[in-house]
GROMACS .gro file of N, CA, C and O in nm:
model
  532
    1MET      N    1  -3.308  -3.032   2.374
    1MET     CA    2  -3.332  -3.004   2.233
    1MET      C    3  -3.214  -3.056   2.152
    1MET      O    4  -3.099  -3.035   2.187
    2LEU      N    5  -3.243  -3.122   2.041
    2LEU     CA    6  -3.139  -3.173   1.953
    2LEU      C    7  -3.079  -3.059   1.872
    2LEU      O    8  -3.145  -2.966   1.832
    3SER      N    9  -2.950  -3.070   1.849
    3SER     CA   10  -2.881  -2.971   1.767
    3SER      C   11  -2.839  -3.037   1.636
    3SER      O   12  -2.800  -3.153   1.634
    4GLN      N   13  -2.845  -2.965   1.529
    4GLN     CA   14  -2.809  -3.018   1.399
    4GLN      C   15  -2.731  -2.911   1.323
    4GLN      O   16  -2.773  -2.796   1.319
    5ASP      N   17  -2.619  -2.951   1.263
    5ASP     CA   18  -2.546  -2.859   1.177
    5ASP      C   19  -2.637  -2.816   1.063
    5ASP      O   20  -2.716  -2.896   1.012
    6LEU      N   21  -2.624  -2.691   1.023
    6LEU     CA   22  -2.703  -2.642   0.911
    6LEU      C   23  -2.623  -2.635   0.783
    6LEU      O   24  -2.678  -2.615   0.676
    7VAL      N   25  -2.488  -2.652   0.794
    7VAL     CA   26  -2.401  -2.642   0.678
    7VAL      C   27  -2.296  -2.752   0.684
    7VAL      O   28  -2.236  -2.777   0.789
    8TYR      N   29  -2.276  -2.816   0.571
    8TYR     CA   30  -2.165  -2.910   0.552
    8TYR      C   31  -2.086  -2.858   0.433
    8TYR      O   32  -2.142  -2.842   0.324
    9ASP      N   33  -1.959  -2.831   0.456
    9ASP     CA   34  -1.875  -2.772   0.352
    9ASP      C   35  -1.766  -2.870   0.311
    9ASP      O   36  -1.689  -2.915   0.395
   10TYR      N   37  -1.764  -2.904   0.185
   10TYR     CA   38  -1.663  -2.994   0.128
   10TYR      C   39  -1.591  -2.919   0.016
   10TYR      O   40  -1.642  -2.819  -0.034
   11ASP      N   41  -1.476  -2.970  -0.025
   11ASP     CA   42  -1.406  -2.910  -0.139
   11ASP      C   43  -1.493  -2.915  -0.263
   11ASP      O   44  -1.494  -2.821  -0.343
   12GLN      N   45  -1.567  -3.022  -0.280
   12GLN     CA   46  -1.644  -3.044  -0.402
   12GLN      C   47  -1.786  -2.986  -0.398
   12GLN      O   48  -1.846  -2.962  -0.502
   13ALA      N   49  -1.841  -2.969  -0.279
   13ALA     CA   50  -1.981  -2.926  -0.270
   13ALA      C   51  -2.009  -2.860  -0.135
   13ALA      O   52  -1.935  -2.880  -0.038
   14ARG      N   53  -2.118  -2.787  -0.131
   14ARG     CA   54  -2.167  -2.728  -0.006
   14ARG      C   55  -2.312  -2.773   0.010
   14ARG      O   56  -2.391  -2.770  -0.086
   15VAL      N   57  -2.346  -2.813   0.131
   15VAL     CA   58  -2.482  -2.856   0.162
   15VAL      C   59  -2.531  -2.769   0.277
   15VAL      O   60  -2.462  -2.754   0.379
   16GLU      N   61  -2.650  -2.713   0.261
   16GLU     CA   62  -2.699  -2.618   0.361
   16GLU      C   63  -2.850  -2.629   0.378
   16GLU      O   64  -2.922  -2.650   0.281
   17TYR      N   65  -2.894  -2.613   0.502
   17TYR     CA   66  -3.038  -2.608   0.529
   17TYR      C   67  -3.078  -2.463   0.549
   17TYR      O   68  -3.016  -2.389   0.626
   18PHE      N   69  -3.183  -2.420   0.478
   18PHE     CA   70  -3.238  -2.286   0.491
   18PHE      C   71  -3.373  -2.295   0.561
   18PHE      O   72  -3.474  -2.325   0.496
   19PRO      N   73  -3.377  -2.271   0.693
   19PRO     CA   74  -3.504  -2.286   0.766
   19PRO      C   75  -3.614  -2.194   0.715
   19PRO      O   76  -3.732  -2.232   0.717
   20LYS      N   77  -3.577  -2.076   0.667
   20LYS     CA   78  -3.677  -1.981   0.618
   20LYS      C   79  -3.762  -2.041   0.506
   20LYS      O   80  -3.880  -2.013   0.494
   21TYR      N   81  -3.699  -2.127   0.425
   21TYR     CA   82  -3.769  -2.187   0.310
   21TYR      C   83  -3.798  -2.335   0.329
   21TYR      O   84  -3.863  -2.395   0.245
   22ASN      N   85  -3.748  -2.394   0.437
   22ASN     CA   86  -3.754  -2.539   0.459
   22ASN      C   87  -3.696  -2.613   0.339
   22ASN      O   88  -3.757  -2.701   0.280
   23VAL      N   89  -3.572  -2.573   0.306
   23VAL     CA   90  -3.502  -2.624   0.188
   23VAL      C   91  -3.365  -2.676   0.229
   23VAL      O   92  -3.294  -2.611   0.306
   24VAL      N   93  -3.330  -2.792   0.177
   24VAL     CA   94  -3.192  -2.840   0.183
   24VAL      C   95  -3.134  -2.815   0.044
   24VAL      O   96  -3.189  -2.860  -0.056
   25TYR      N   97  -3.024  -2.741   0.042
   25TYR     CA   98  -2.962  -2.696  -0.083
   25TYR      C   99  -2.823  -2.756  -0.094
   25TYR      O  100  -2.740  -2.739  -0.005
   26MET      N  101  -2.799  -2.828  -0.202
   26MET     CA  102  -2.668  -2.886  -0.227
   26MET      C  103  -2.615  -2.828  -0.358
   26MET      O  104  -2.681  -2.837  -0.462
   27LYS      N  105  -2.495  -2.769  -0.351
   27LYS     CA  106  -2.435  -2.705  -0.468
   27LYS      C  107  -2.299  -2.766  -0.497
   27LYS      O  108  -2.208  -2.760  -0.414
   28TRP      N  109  -2.286  -2.825  -0.616
   28TRP     CA  110  -2.156  -2.875  -0.660
   28TRP      C  111  -2.068  -2.759  -0.698
   28TRP      O  112  -2.114  -2.662  -0.758
   29ARG      N  113  -1.935  -2.772  -0.664
   29ARG     CA  114  -1.841  -2.669  -0.706
   29ARG      C  115  -1.715  -2.726  -0.771
   29ARG      O  116  -1.629  -2.650  -0.814
   30SER      N  117  -1.704  -2.858  -0.777
   30SER     CA  118  -1.595  -2.920  -0.852
   30SER      C  119  -1.630  -3.066  -0.879
   30SER      O  120  -1.724  -3.120  -0.821
   31ASP      N  121  -1.554  -3.129  -0.968
   31ASP     CA  122  -1.574  -3.270  -0.999
   31ASP      C  123  -1.555  -3.354  -0.873
   31ASP      O  124  -1.476  -3.318  -0.785
   32ALA      N  125  -1.625  -3.465  -0.868
   32ALA     CA  126  -1.614  -3.554  -0.752
   32ALA      C  127  -1.642  -3.697  -0.796
   32ALA      O  128  -1.718  -3.720  -0.890
   33HIS      N  129  -1.581  -3.791  -0.725
   33HIS     CA  130  -1.615  -3.931  -0.745
   33HIS      C  131  -1.585  -4.007  -0.618
   33HIS      O  132  -1.518  -3.958  -0.527
   34GLY      N  133  -1.640  -4.127  -0.610
   34GLY     CA  134  -1.621  -4.210  -0.490
   34GLY      C  135  -1.678  -4.144  -0.366
   34GLY      O  136  -1.788  -4.087  -0.369
   35ASP      N  137  -1.603  -4.150  -0.257
   35ASP     CA  138  -1.650  -4.091  -0.131
   35ASP      C  139  -1.672  -3.941  -0.143
   35ASP      O  140  -1.762  -3.886  -0.078
   36ASP      N  141  -1.591  -3.872  -0.223
   36ASP     CA  142  -1.609  -3.728  -0.241
   36ASP      C  143  -1.743  -3.698  -0.309
   36ASP      O  144  -1.798  -3.589  -0.291
   37TYR      N  145  -1.795  -3.791  -0.386
   37TYR     CA  146  -1.925  -3.776  -0.449
   37TYR      C  147  -2.037  -3.809  -0.349
   37TYR      O  148  -2.138  -3.739  -0.343
   38LYS      N  149  -2.017  -3.913  -0.271
   38LYS     CA  150  -2.121  -3.961  -0.181
   38LYS      C  151  -2.140  -3.872  -0.057
   38LYS      O  152  -2.254  -3.853  -0.011
   39LYS      N  153  -2.032  -3.821   0.000
   39LYS     CA  154  -2.042  -3.746   0.127
   39LYS      C  155  -2.141  -3.630   0.122
   39LYS      O  156  -2.222  -3.615   0.214
   40PRO      N  157  -2.138  -3.545   0.019
   40PRO     CA  158  -2.238  -3.437   0.017
   40PRO      C  159  -2.382  -3.488   0.012
   40PRO      O  160  -2.471  -3.433   0.078
   41PHE      N  161  -2.405  -3.594  -0.064
   41PHE     CA  162  -2.540  -3.651  -0.068
   41PHE      C  163  -2.580  -3.707   0.068
   41PHE      O  164  -2.694  -3.692   0.112
   42GLU      N  165  -2.488  -3.773   0.135
   42GLU     CA  166  -2.517  -3.827   0.269
   42GLU      C  167  -2.546  -3.716   0.368
   42GLU      O  168  -2.635  -3.729   0.453
   43SER      N  169  -2.474  -3.605   0.358
   43SER     CA  170  -2.503  -3.490   0.444
   43SER      C  171  -2.640  -3.431   0.413
   43SER      O  172  -2.713  -3.390   0.503
   44SER      N  173  -2.676  -3.430   0.285
   44SER     CA  174  -2.810  -3.384   0.247
   44SER      C  175  -2.916  -3.471   0.312
   44SER      O  176  -3.017  -3.420   0.364
   45LEU      N  177  -2.894  -3.602   0.312
   45LEU     CA  178  -2.990  -3.693   0.375
   45LEU      C  179  -3.001  -3.666   0.525
   45LEU      O  180  -3.112  -3.669   0.580
   46ARG      N  181  -2.889  -3.638   0.591
   46ARG     CA  182  -2.894  -3.605   0.734
   46ARG      C  183  -2.982  -3.483   0.758
   46ARG      O  184  -3.068  -3.482   0.846
   47LEU      N  185  -2.959  -3.379   0.679
   47LEU     CA  186  -3.039  -3.257   0.696
   47LEU      C  187  -3.186  -3.281   0.661
   47LEU      O  188  -3.275  -3.230   0.728
   48LEU      N  189  -3.211  -3.358   0.556
   48LEU     CA  190  -3.349  -3.386   0.517
   48LEU      C  191  -3.421  -3.473   0.620
   48LEU      O  192  -3.540  -3.454   0.645
   49ASN      N  193  -3.350  -3.566   0.681
   49ASN     CA  194  -3.411  -3.647   0.787
   49ASN      C  195  -3.439  -3.563   0.911
   49ASN      O  196  -3.540  -3.584   0.978
   50PHE      N  197  -3.352  -3.471   0.941
   50PHE     CA  198  -3.370  -3.386   1.060
   50PHE      C  199  -3.479  -3.282   1.036
   50PHE      O  200  -3.547  -3.241   1.129
   51ASN      N  201  -3.498  -3.241   0.913
   51ASN     CA  202  -3.596  -3.139   0.876
   51ASN      C  203  -3.697  -3.202   0.780
   51ASN      O  204  -3.702  -3.171   0.662
   52ARG      N  205  -3.775  -3.294   0.834
   52ARG     CA  206  -3.866  -3.376   0.754
   52ARG      C  207  -3.958  -3.290   0.668
   52ARG      O  208  -4.007  -3.187   0.711
   53GLY      N  209  -3.979  -3.337   0.546
   53GLY     CA  210  -4.068  -3.268   0.453
   53GLY      C  211  -4.004  -3.151   0.380
   53GLY      O  212  -4.073  -3.079   0.308
   54SER      N  213  -3.874  -3.133   0.396
   54SER     CA  214  -3.806  -3.024   0.325
   54SER      C  215  -3.803  -3.052   0.176
   54SER      O  216  -3.811  -3.166   0.131
   55VAL      N  217  -3.787  -2.946   0.100
   55VAL     CA  218  -3.764  -2.955  -0.043
   55VAL      C  219  -3.613  -2.969  -0.063
   55VAL      O  220  -3.535  -2.904   0.007
   56PHE      N  221  -3.572  -3.052  -0.156
   56PHE     CA  222  -3.431  -3.068  -0.187
   56PHE      C  223  -3.400  -2.994  -0.316
   56PHE      O  224  -3.461  -3.020  -0.420
   57ILE      N  225  -3.308  -2.897  -0.308
   57ILE     CA  226  -3.263  -2.824  -0.426
   57ILE      C  227  -3.120  -2.870  -0.454
   57ILE      O  228  -3.031  -2.855  -0.371
   58LEU      N  229  -3.101  -2.927  -0.573
   58LEU     CA  230  -2.970  -2.977  -0.614
   58LEU      C  231  -2.918  -2.887  -0.726
   58LEU      O  232  -2.972  -2.886  -0.835
   59ASP      N  233  -2.815  -2.811  -0.693
   59ASP     CA  234  -2.756  -2.716  -0.787
   59ASP      C  235  -2.646  -2.786  -0.866
   59ASP      O  236  -2.540  -2.818  -0.813
   60MET      N  237  -2.674  -2.810  -0.992
   60MET     CA  238  -2.580  -2.876  -1.080
   60MET      C  239  -2.530  -2.780  -1.188
   60MET      O  240  -2.495  -2.821  -1.298
   61SER      N  241  -2.527  -2.651  -1.154
   61SER     CA  242  -2.480  -2.553  -1.251
   61SER      C  243  -2.329  -2.564  -1.275
   61SER      O  244  -2.280  -2.523  -1.380
   62TYR      N  245  -2.255  -2.620  -1.177
   62TYR     CA  246  -2.118  -2.660  -1.206
   62TYR      C  247  -2.131  -2.797  -1.271
   62TYR      O  248  -2.166  -2.895  -1.207
   63SER      N  249  -2.104  -2.802  -1.397
   63SER     CA  250  -2.135  -2.921  -1.476
   63SER      C  251  -2.015  -3.015  -1.485
   63SER      O  252  -1.905  -2.972  -1.515
   64PHE      N  253  -2.039  -3.143  -1.457
   64PHE     CA  254  -1.937  -3.245  -1.479
   64PHE      C  255  -2.005  -3.378  -1.502
   64PHE      O  256  -2.121  -3.397  -1.468
   65VAL      N  257  -1.932  -3.470  -1.562
   65VAL     CA  258  -1.984  -3.604  -1.586
   65VAL      C  259  -1.934  -3.693  -1.473
   65VAL      O  260  -1.814  -3.708  -1.453
   66ALA      N  261  -2.027  -3.751  -1.400
   66ALA     CA  262  -1.991  -3.840  -1.288
   66ALA      C  263  -1.953  -3.978  -1.341
   66ALA      O  264  -1.994  -4.017  -1.450
   67HIS      N  265  -1.876  -4.048  -1.261
   67HIS     CA  266  -1.842  -4.187  -1.296
   67HIS      C  267  -1.968  -4.272  -1.291
   67HIS      O  268  -2.059  -4.246  -1.211
   68SER      N  269  -1.976  -4.373  -1.374
   68SER     CA  270  -2.096  -4.456  -1.380
   68SER      C  271  -2.128  -4.522  -1.246
   68SER      O  272  -2.245  -4.536  -1.209
   69GLU      N  273  -2.024  -4.560  -1.169
   69GLU     CA  274  -2.049  -4.621  -1.036
   69GLU      C  275  -2.115  -4.520  -0.942
   69GLU      O  276  -2.200  -4.555  -0.861
   70ASP      N  277  -2.073  -4.394  -0.953
   70ASP     CA  278  -2.131  -4.290  -0.867
   70ASP      C  279  -2.277  -4.265  -0.904
   70ASP      O  280  -2.362  -4.252  -0.816
   71LEU      N  281  -2.305  -4.260  -1.033
   71LEU     CA  282  -2.444  -4.240  -1.075
   71LEU      C  283  -2.531  -4.358  -1.034
   71LEU      O  284  -2.644  -4.339  -0.988
   72SER      N  285  -2.480  -4.479  -1.048
   72SER     CA  286  -2.556  -4.597  -1.004
   72SER      C  287  -2.588  -4.587  -0.856
   72SER      O  288  -2.702  -4.612  -0.814
   73TRP      N  289  -2.490  -4.551  -0.776
   73TRP     CA  290  -2.512  -4.534  -0.631
   73TRP      C  291  -2.618  -4.427  -0.606
   73TRP      O  292  -2.709  -4.445  -0.526
   74ALA      N  293  -2.604  -4.313  -0.675
   74ALA     CA  294  -2.697  -4.202  -0.654
   74ALA      C  295  -2.841  -4.242  -0.691
   74ALA      O  296  -2.934  -4.215  -0.615
   75PHE      N  297  -2.858  -4.306  -0.806
   75PHE     CA  298  -2.992  -4.338  -0.852
   75PHE      C  299  -3.054  -4.453  -0.774
   75PHE      O  300  -3.175  -4.456  -0.754
   76GLU      N  301  -2.974  -4.547  -0.730
   76GLU     CA  302  -3.028  -4.662  -0.656
   76GLU      C  303  -3.034  -4.635  -0.505
   76GLU      O  304  -3.139  -4.652  -0.444
   77THR      N  305  -2.926  -4.592  -0.447
   77THR     CA  306  -2.918  -4.577  -0.302
   77THR      C  307  -2.968  -4.440  -0.255
   77THR      O  308  -3.057  -4.431  -0.171
   78PHE      N  309  -2.909  -4.333  -0.308
   78PHE     CA  310  -2.945  -4.199  -0.261
   78PHE      C  311  -3.093  -4.170  -0.283
   78PHE      O  312  -3.162  -4.126  -0.192
   79LEU      N  313  -3.142  -4.192  -0.405
   79LEU     CA  314  -3.284  -4.160  -0.431
   79LEU      C  315  -3.378  -4.245  -0.346
   79LEU      O  316  -3.482  -4.197  -0.302
   80SER      N  317  -3.342  -4.369  -0.320
   80SER     CA  318  -3.422  -4.453  -0.232
   80SER      C  319  -3.425  -4.395  -0.091
   80SER      O  320  -3.531  -4.386  -0.029
   81GLU      N  321  -3.309  -4.356  -0.040
   81GLU     CA  322  -3.302  -4.297   0.094
   81GLU      C  323  -3.371  -4.160   0.099
   81GLU      O  324  -3.434  -4.126   0.198
   82LEU      N  325  -3.361  -4.084  -0.010
   82LEU     CA  326  -3.427  -3.954  -0.016
   82LEU      C  327  -3.578  -3.969   0.000
   82LEU      O  328  -3.642  -3.891   0.071
   83SER      N  329  -3.634  -4.071  -0.058
   83SER     CA  330  -3.779  -4.092  -0.048
   83SER      C  331  -3.823  -4.124   0.095
   83SER      O  332  -3.938  -4.103   0.130
   84LYS      N  333  -3.731  -4.170   0.178
   84LYS     CA  334  -3.764  -4.202   0.317
   84LYS      C  335  -3.757  -4.081   0.410
   84LYS      O  336  -3.793  -4.091   0.526
   85THR      N  337  -3.713  -3.966   0.359
   85THR     CA  338  -3.697  -3.847   0.444
   85THR      C  339  -3.823  -3.763   0.454
   85THR      O  340  -3.825  -3.664   0.526
   86GLY      N  341  -3.925  -3.798   0.379
   86GLY     CA  342  -4.045  -3.715   0.373
   86GLY      C  343  -4.037  -3.610   0.264
   86GLY      O  344  -4.131  -3.535   0.243
   87CYS      N  345  -3.925  -3.605   0.195
   87CYS     CA  346  -3.909  -3.513   0.081
   87CYS      C  347  -3.989  -3.567  -0.036
   87CYS      O  348  -3.977  -3.685  -0.071
   88SER      N  349  -4.069  -3.483  -0.096
   88SER     CA  350  -4.145  -3.526  -0.213
   88SER      C  351  -4.119  -3.438  -0.334
   88SER      O  352  -4.168  -3.467  -0.442
   89ARG      N  353  -4.042  -3.330  -0.311
   89ARG     CA  354  -4.018  -3.235  -0.419
   89ARG      C  355  -3.868  -3.207  -0.433
   89ARG      O  356  -3.799  -3.182  -0.334
   90VAL      N  357  -3.822  -3.207  -0.557
   90VAL     CA  358  -3.683  -3.179  -0.588
   90VAL      C  359  -3.680  -3.072  -0.697
   90VAL      O  360  -3.756  -3.080  -0.793
   91ILE      N  361  -3.594  -2.973  -0.676
   91ILE     CA  362  -3.573  -2.871  -0.777
   91ILE      C  363  -3.426  -2.875  -0.818
   91ILE      O  364  -3.338  -2.870  -0.733
   92PHE      N  365  -3.402  -2.885  -0.947
   92PHE     CA  366  -3.267  -2.883  -0.999
   92PHE      C  367  -3.233  -2.743  -1.047
   92PHE      O  368  -3.315  -2.679  -1.115
   93VAL      N  369  -3.114  -2.698  -1.015
   93VAL     CA  370  -3.060  -2.576  -1.074
   93VAL      C  371  -2.962  -2.623  -1.181
   93VAL      O  372  -2.863  -2.690  -1.150
   94PHE      N  373  -2.996  -2.594  -1.306
   94PHE     CA  374  -2.919  -2.641  -1.422
   94PHE      C  375  -2.874  -2.524  -1.507
   94PHE      O  376  -2.948  -2.427  -1.523
   95LYS      N  377  -2.759  -2.540  -1.568
   95LYS     CA  378  -2.721  -2.456  -1.681
   95LYS      C  379  -2.776  -2.527  -1.804
   95LYS      O  380  -2.796  -2.647  -1.803
   96ASP      N  381  -2.796  -2.452  -1.909
   96ASP     CA  382  -2.843  -2.512  -2.033
   96ASP      C  383  -2.722  -2.559  -2.113
   96ASP      O  384  -2.671  -2.489  -2.199
   97ILE      N  385  -2.674  -2.680  -2.081
   97ILE     CA  386  -2.557  -2.739  -2.145
   97ILE      C  387  -2.599  -2.872  -2.204
   97ILE      O  388  -2.671  -2.948  -2.140
   98PRO      N  389  -2.555  -2.904  -2.324
   98PRO     CA  390  -2.589  -3.035  -2.381
   98PRO      C  391  -2.552  -3.148  -2.284
   98PRO      O  392  -2.448  -3.143  -2.219
   99ASP      N  393  -2.637  -3.248  -2.273
   99ASP     CA  394  -2.619  -3.351  -2.171
   99ASP      C  395  -2.493  -3.434  -2.190
   99ASP      O  396  -2.448  -3.496  -2.096
  100GLY      N  397  -2.433  -3.434  -2.306
  100GLY     CA  398  -2.308  -3.505  -2.323
  100GLY      C  399  -2.197  -3.446  -2.238
  100GLY      O  400  -2.095  -3.509  -2.213
  101GLU      N  401  -2.218  -3.324  -2.188
  101GLU     CA  402  -2.119  -3.256  -2.105
  101GLU      C  403  -2.152  -3.265  -1.957
  101GLU      O  404  -2.080  -3.208  -1.875
  102ASN      N  405  -2.262  -3.327  -1.921
  102ASN     CA  406  -2.302  -3.340  -1.780
  102ASN      C  407  -2.406  -3.451  -1.768
  102ASN      O  408  -2.436  -3.519  -1.864
  103ASP      N  409  -2.458  -3.468  -1.648
  103ASP     CA  410  -2.555  -3.575  -1.622
  103ASP      C  411  -2.695  -3.521  -1.592
  103ASP      O  412  -2.776  -3.591  -1.532
  104ASN      N  413  -2.724  -3.398  -1.633
  104ASN     CA  414  -2.850  -3.335  -1.597
  104ASN      C  415  -2.973  -3.413  -1.641
  104ASN      O  416  -3.066  -3.433  -1.563
  105ILE      N  417  -2.976  -3.457  -1.765
  105ILE     CA  418  -3.094  -3.529  -1.815
  105ILE      C  419  -3.112  -3.660  -1.740
  105ILE      O  420  -3.223  -3.696  -1.700
  106ARG      N  421  -3.003  -3.733  -1.717
  106ARG     CA  422  -3.013  -3.860  -1.643
  106ARG      C  423  -3.065  -3.836  -1.501
  106ARG      O  424  -3.150  -3.910  -1.452
  107TRP      N  425  -3.015  -3.730  -1.435
  107TRP     CA  426  -3.064  -3.698  -1.301
  107TRP      C  427  -3.213  -3.664  -1.304
  107TRP      O  428  -3.291  -3.711  -1.221
  108TYR      N  429  -3.251  -3.580  -1.398
  108TYR     CA  430  -3.391  -3.538  -1.409
  108TYR      C  431  -3.482  -3.660  -1.429
  108TYR      O  432  -3.583  -3.674  -1.360
  109GLU      N  433  -3.445  -3.746  -1.522
  109GLU     CA  434  -3.529  -3.863  -1.551
  109GLU      C  435  -3.537  -3.958  -1.432
  109GLU      O  436  -3.646  -4.006  -1.398
  110ALA      N  437  -3.425  -3.988  -1.369
  110ALA     CA  438  -3.426  -4.081  -1.255
  110ALA      C  439  -3.504  -4.025  -1.137
  110ALA      O  440  -3.579  -4.097  -1.071
  111THR      N  441  -3.490  -3.896  -1.114
  111THR     CA  442  -3.557  -3.834  -0.999
  111THR      C  443  -3.707  -3.819  -1.023
  111THR      O  444  -3.787  -3.838  -0.931
  112SER      N  445  -3.745  -3.786  -1.144
  112SER     CA  446  -3.887  -3.763  -1.172
  112SER      C  447  -3.970  -3.890  -1.165
  112SER      O  448  -4.093  -3.884  -1.159
  113ARG      N  449  -3.906  -4.006  -1.160
  113ARG     CA  450  -3.981  -4.131  -1.141
  113ARG      C  451  -4.034  -4.144  -0.999
  113ARG      O  452  -4.127  -4.221  -0.973
  114ARG      N  453  -3.973  -4.074  -0.903
  114ARG     CA  454  -4.010  -4.089  -0.762
  114ARG      C  455  -4.060  -3.961  -0.696
  114ARG      O  456  -4.121  -3.967  -0.589
  115PHE      N  457  -4.029  -3.844  -0.755
  115PHE     CA  458  -4.056  -3.716  -0.690
  115PHE      C  459  -4.118  -3.619  -0.789
  115PHE      O  460  -4.106  -3.635  -0.910
  116GLU      N  461  -4.182  -3.517  -0.733
  116GLU     CA  462  -4.224  -3.403  -0.814
  116GLU      C  463  -4.097  -3.322  -0.842
  116GLU      O  464  -4.026  -3.284  -0.749
  117VAL      N  465  -4.068  -3.295  -0.969
  117VAL     CA  466  -3.942  -3.233  -1.006
  117VAL      C  467  -3.966  -3.105  -1.086
  117VAL      O  468  -4.054  -3.101  -1.172
  118ARG      N  469  -3.888  -3.006  -1.054
  118ARG     CA  470  -3.887  -2.879  -1.127
  118ARG      C  471  -3.743  -2.843  -1.159
  118ARG      O  472  -3.650  -2.897  -1.100
  119THR      N  473  -3.724  -2.747  -1.248
  119THR     CA  474  -3.591  -2.695  -1.277
  119THR      C  475  -3.594  -2.544  -1.267
  119THR      O  476  -3.699  -2.480  -1.281
  120ALA      N  477  -3.477  -2.487  -1.243
  120ALA     CA  478  -3.462  -2.342  -1.236
  120ALA      C  479  -3.320  -2.308  -1.278
  120ALA      O  480  -3.230  -2.392  -1.275
  121ALA      N  481  -3.300  -2.182  -1.315
  121ALA     CA  482  -3.167  -2.138  -1.359
  121ALA      C  483  -3.080  -2.092  -1.243
  121ALA      O  484  -2.958  -2.089  -1.255
  122THR      N  485  -3.142  -2.055  -1.129
  122THR     CA  486  -3.067  -2.006  -1.013
  122THR      C  487  -3.136  -2.052  -0.885
  122THR      O  488  -3.254  -2.093  -0.887
  123PHE      N  489  -3.065  -2.042  -0.774
  123PHE     CA  490  -3.124  -2.074  -0.644
  123PHE      C  491  -3.244  -1.984  -0.617
  123PHE      O  492  -3.350  -2.031  -0.573
  124ASP      N  493  -3.232  -1.853  -0.643
  124ASP     CA  494  -3.342  -1.761  -0.616
  124ASP      C  495  -3.467  -1.797  -0.697
  124ASP      O  496  -3.578  -1.792  -0.645
  125LEU      N  497  -3.447  -1.838  -0.822
  125LEU     CA  498  -3.562  -1.879  -0.903
  125LEU      C  499  -3.621  -2.011  -0.853
  125LEU      O  500  -3.742  -2.032  -0.856
  126ALA      N  501  -3.535  -2.099  -0.802
  126ALA     CA  502  -3.584  -2.224  -0.743
  126ALA      C  503  -3.670  -2.195  -0.621
  126ALA      O  504  -3.779  -2.250  -0.607
  127VAL      N  505  -3.623  -2.108  -0.534
  127VAL     CA  506  -3.698  -2.074  -0.413
  127VAL      C  507  -3.830  -2.005  -0.450
  127VAL      O  508  -3.933  -2.029  -0.386
  128SER      N  509  -3.830  -1.924  -0.556
  128SER     CA  510  -3.954  -1.856  -0.596
  128SER      C  511  -4.060  -1.956  -0.642
  128SER      O  512  -4.179  -1.924  -0.641
  129GLN      N  513  -4.019  -2.076  -0.680
  129GLN     CA  514  -4.114  -2.179  -0.725
  129GLN      C  515  -4.181  -2.251  -0.607
  129GLN      O  516  -4.278  -2.323  -0.626
  130LEU      N  517  -4.129  -2.233  -0.487
  130LEU     CA  518  -4.180  -2.309  -0.373
  130LEU      C  519  -4.329  -2.288  -0.349
  130LEU      O  520  -4.400  -2.379  -0.314
  131CYS      N  521  -4.377  -2.166  -0.370
  131CYS     CA  522  -4.520  -2.144  -0.345
  131CYS      C  523  -4.607  -2.203  -0.456
  131CYS      O  524  -4.723  -2.224  -0.435
  132SER      N  525  -4.546  -2.234  -0.571
  132SER     CA  526  -4.626  -2.291  -0.679
  132SER      C  527  -4.620  -2.443  -0.681
  132SER      O  528  -4.683  -2.506  -0.764
  133ILE      N  529  -4.543  -2.501  -0.589
  133ILE     CA  530  -4.534  -2.648  -0.587
  133ILE      C  531  -4.638  -2.701  -0.491
  133ILE      O  532  -4.657  -2.654  -0.384
   0.00000   0.00000   0.00000
């Protein structure tokens, strides 16, 4: 039997698989750029590939503006790879902050072109939406 880590912990983010919900949850906790930005997303892809068909919940309640190179990588590379994992649904956890202070609207728009997308104010509210998706 193959073994897979269920948690990846970084200074900037935590990525975790919740088997009870078949959810990969990534939560930002500080600003990140370059490899520090990419590593949590790459760990999310590992978990999503190992747990095919999982829902991806991206918690962006810690708000920051990413570097344009990081966003380009995320929208072109990460979202393309995400679509190959069998994931078809993404739920964002957002604070209600004007987009000039974060990248929430850009993430929502880029992701909704390829996936069914929902938003929630907390992880618990995101998980409660799973039966309605």
